[in-house]
Short mmCIF file of C-alpha atoms in Angstrom, two decimals:
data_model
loop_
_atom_site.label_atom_id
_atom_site.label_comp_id
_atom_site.label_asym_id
_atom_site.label_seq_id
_atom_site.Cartn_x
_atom_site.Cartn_y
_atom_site.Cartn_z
CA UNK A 24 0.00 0.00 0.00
CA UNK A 25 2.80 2.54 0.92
CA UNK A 26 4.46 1.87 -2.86
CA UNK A 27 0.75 2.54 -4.83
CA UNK A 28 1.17 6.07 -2.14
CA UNK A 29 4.17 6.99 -3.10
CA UNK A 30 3.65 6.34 -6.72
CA UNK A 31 0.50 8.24 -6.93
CA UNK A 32 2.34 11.06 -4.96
CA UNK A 33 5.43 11.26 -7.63
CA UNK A 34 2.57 11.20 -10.47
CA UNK A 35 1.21 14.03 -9.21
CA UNK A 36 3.97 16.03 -8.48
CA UNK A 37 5.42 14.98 -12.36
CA UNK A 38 2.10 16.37 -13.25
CA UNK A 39 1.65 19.58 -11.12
CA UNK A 40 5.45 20.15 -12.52
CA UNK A 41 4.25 19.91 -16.45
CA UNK A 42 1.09 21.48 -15.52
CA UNK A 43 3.37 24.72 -14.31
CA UNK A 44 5.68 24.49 -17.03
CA UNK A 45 3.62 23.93 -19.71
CA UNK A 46 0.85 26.29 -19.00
CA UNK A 47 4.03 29.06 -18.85
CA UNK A 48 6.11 27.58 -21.97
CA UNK A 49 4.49 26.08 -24.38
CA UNK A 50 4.38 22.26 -25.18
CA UNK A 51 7.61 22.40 -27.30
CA UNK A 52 9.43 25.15 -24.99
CA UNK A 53 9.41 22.25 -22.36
CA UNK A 54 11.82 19.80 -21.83
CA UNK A 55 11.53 16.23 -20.00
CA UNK A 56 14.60 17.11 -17.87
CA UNK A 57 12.87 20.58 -16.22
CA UNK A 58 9.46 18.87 -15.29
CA UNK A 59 12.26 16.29 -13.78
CA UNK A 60 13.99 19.54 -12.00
CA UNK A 61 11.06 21.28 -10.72
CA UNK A 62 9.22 17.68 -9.94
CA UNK A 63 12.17 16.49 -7.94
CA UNK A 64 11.70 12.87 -9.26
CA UNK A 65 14.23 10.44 -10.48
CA UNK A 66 14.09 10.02 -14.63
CA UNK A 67 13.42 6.46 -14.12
CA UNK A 68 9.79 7.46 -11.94
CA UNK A 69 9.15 9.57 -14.58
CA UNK A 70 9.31 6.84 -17.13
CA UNK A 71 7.41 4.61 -14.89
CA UNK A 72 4.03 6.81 -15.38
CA UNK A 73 4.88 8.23 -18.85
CA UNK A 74 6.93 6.23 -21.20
CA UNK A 75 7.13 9.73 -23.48
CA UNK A 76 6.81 13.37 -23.58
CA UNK A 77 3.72 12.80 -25.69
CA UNK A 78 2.02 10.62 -22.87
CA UNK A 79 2.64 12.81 -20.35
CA UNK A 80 1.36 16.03 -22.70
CA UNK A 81 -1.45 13.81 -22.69
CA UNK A 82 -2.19 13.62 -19.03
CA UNK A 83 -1.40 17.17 -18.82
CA UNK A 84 -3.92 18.14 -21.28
CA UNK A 85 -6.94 15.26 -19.77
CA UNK A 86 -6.57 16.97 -16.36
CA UNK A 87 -6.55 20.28 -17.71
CA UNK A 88 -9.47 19.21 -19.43
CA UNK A 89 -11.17 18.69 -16.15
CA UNK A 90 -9.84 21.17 -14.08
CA UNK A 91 -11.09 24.03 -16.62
CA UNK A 92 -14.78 22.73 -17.09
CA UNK A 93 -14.76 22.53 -13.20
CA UNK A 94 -14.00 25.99 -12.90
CA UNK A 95 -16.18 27.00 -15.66
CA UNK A 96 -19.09 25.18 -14.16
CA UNK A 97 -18.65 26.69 -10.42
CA UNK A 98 -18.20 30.35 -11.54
CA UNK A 99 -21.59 29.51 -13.87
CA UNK A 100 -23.01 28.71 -10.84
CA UNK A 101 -21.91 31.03 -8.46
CA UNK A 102 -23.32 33.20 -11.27
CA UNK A 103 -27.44 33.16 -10.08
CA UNK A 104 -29.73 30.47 -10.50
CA UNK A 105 -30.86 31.26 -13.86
CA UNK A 106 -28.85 30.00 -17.23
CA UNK A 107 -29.13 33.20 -18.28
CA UNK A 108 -27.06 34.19 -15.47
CA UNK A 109 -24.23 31.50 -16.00
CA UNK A 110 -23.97 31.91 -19.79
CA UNK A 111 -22.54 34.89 -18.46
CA UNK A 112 -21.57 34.13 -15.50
CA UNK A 113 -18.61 31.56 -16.63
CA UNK A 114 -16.57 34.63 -17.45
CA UNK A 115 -15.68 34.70 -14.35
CA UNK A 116 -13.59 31.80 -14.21
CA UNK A 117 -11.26 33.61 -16.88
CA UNK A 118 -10.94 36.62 -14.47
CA UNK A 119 -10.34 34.00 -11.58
CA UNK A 120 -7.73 32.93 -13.36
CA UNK A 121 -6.06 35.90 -14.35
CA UNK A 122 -6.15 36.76 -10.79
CA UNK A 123 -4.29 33.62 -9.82
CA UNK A 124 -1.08 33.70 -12.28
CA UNK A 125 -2.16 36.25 -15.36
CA UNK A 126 -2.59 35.27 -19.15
CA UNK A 127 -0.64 32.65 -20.36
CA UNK A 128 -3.78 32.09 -23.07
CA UNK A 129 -5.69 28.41 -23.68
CA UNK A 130 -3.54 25.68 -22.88
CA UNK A 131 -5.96 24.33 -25.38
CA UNK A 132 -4.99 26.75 -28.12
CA UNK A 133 -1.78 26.29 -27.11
CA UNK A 134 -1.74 23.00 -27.57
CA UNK A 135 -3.21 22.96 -31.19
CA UNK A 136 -1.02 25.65 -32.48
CA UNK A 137 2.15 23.64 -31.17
CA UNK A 138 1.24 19.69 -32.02
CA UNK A 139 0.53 17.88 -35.65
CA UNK A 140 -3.09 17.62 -36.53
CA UNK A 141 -2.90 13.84 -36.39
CA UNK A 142 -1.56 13.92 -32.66
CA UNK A 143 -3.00 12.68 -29.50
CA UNK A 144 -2.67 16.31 -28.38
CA UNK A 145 -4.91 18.10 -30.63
CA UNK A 146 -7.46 15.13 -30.37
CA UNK A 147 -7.59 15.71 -26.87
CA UNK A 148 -8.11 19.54 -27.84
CA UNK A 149 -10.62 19.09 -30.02
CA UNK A 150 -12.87 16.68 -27.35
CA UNK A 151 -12.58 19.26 -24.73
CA UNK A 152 -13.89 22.09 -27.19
CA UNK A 153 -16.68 19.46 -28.13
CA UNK A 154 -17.23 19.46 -24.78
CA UNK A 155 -17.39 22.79 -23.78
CA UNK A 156 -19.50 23.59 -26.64
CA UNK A 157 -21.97 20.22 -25.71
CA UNK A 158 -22.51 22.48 -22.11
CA UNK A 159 -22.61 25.75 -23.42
CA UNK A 160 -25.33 24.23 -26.19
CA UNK A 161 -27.39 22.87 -23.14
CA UNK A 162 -26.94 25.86 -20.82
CA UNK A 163 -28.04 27.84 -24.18
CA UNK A 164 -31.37 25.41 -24.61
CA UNK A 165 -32.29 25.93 -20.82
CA UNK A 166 -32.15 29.62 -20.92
CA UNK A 167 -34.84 29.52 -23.79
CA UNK A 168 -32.27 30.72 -26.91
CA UNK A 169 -34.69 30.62 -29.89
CA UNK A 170 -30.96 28.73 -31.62
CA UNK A 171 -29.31 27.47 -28.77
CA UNK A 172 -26.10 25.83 -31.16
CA UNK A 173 -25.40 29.68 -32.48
CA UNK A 174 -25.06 31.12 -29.19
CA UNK A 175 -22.86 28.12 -27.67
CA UNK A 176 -20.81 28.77 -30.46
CA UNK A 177 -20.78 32.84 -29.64
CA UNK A 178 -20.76 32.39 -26.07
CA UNK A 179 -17.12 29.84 -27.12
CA UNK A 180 -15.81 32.31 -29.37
CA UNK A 181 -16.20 34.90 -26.96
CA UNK A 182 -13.99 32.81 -24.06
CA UNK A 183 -11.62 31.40 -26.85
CA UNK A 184 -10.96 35.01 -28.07
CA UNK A 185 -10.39 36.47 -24.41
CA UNK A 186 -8.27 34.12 -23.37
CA UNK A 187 -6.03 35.28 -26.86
CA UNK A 188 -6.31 38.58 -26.53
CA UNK A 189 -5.75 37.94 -23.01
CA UNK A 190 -2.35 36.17 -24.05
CA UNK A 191 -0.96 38.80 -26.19
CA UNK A 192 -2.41 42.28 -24.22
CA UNK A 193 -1.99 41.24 -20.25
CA UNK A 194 -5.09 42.65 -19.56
CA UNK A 195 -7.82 41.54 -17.87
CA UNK A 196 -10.32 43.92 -19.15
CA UNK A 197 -10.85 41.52 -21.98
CA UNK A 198 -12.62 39.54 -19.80
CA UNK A 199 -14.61 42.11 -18.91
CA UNK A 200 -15.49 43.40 -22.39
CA UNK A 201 -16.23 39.04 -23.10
CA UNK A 202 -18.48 38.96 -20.48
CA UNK A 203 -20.53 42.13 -21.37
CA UNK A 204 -20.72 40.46 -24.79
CA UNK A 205 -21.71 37.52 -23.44
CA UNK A 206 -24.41 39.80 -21.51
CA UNK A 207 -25.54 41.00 -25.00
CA UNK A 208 -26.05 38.31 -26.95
CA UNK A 209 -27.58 35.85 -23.99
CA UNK A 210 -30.35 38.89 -24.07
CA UNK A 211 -30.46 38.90 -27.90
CA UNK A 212 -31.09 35.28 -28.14
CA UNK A 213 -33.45 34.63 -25.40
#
């Protein structure tokens, strides 16, 4: 039992180190031997849970996955009670994280600008925006849009582009101009 511990405690720390470094660098600006410096595991425990950079850009990008709908989903919700209110209200994860350690843009984005179109990578890029846009298209339906796929696809436009322009400018009133957006069209569709 102590062994499955301790390996499930250096896969999370190799994880939390790509997560960091990844997130701040880029896929590609990322080598296997800093996630082994700032992880403080041996190369050979690395290997153990990820037999390749691409595996472990892999986990990266799965967990990411969840982590970001989970924060999407509680500032939604903190939002009101109505899906009017977390349409709009989901903006507010991209200001929480701002707050927390500024723009580095979409990991997702990120991810699809720096891998090949046939890789695991963007695949797992691709199912996250399908699933993004599969809760923004319900959220859309209960707040009565007359066509709830067009403003899902606004409403994913609008975070996609903030967290860009959020990227390049370093400002977090992008987020704020998103989110009155957001405001607009939510009315102008229900």
């Amino acid at each position: 039992m102590a062994t499955q511990v301790r390996k499930t405690k250096s896969k999370e720390r190799i994880l939390a180190a790509a997560a960091e470094l990844f997130y701040a660098h880029g896929l590609r600006g990322v080598g296997v031997d800093q996630v082994l410096e700032v992880s403080g595991v041996a190369k050979s425990t690395l290997y153990v849970h990820f037999r390749t950079k691409e595996e472990l850009i892999a986990a990266y990008l799965r967990k990411t996955d969840d982590s970001w709908m989970a924060q999407l989903q509680e500032a939604a919700a903190r939002a009101g009670d109505s899906p009017q209110d977390h349409l709009v209200g989901l903006f507010d994860a991209l200001t929480d994280a701002f707050d927390r350690h500024g723009f580095f843009g979409c990991p997702f984005v990120s991810a699809a600008v720096e891998t090949d179109l046939d890789s695991e990578a963007r695949a797992i890029t691709l199912q996250h925006t399908q699933r993004r846009q599969a809760w923004l298209t319900e959220l859309s339906e209960q707040a009565g849009a007359d066509n709830p796929a067009a403003l899902a696809r606004h409403i994913g436009l609008l975070i996609d582009g903030a967290l860009t322009s959020g990227r390049l400018l370093q400002d977090r009133a992008v987020v704020d101009e998103a989110k009155s957006a957001a405001r607009r069209l939510v009315a102008d569709h229900v």
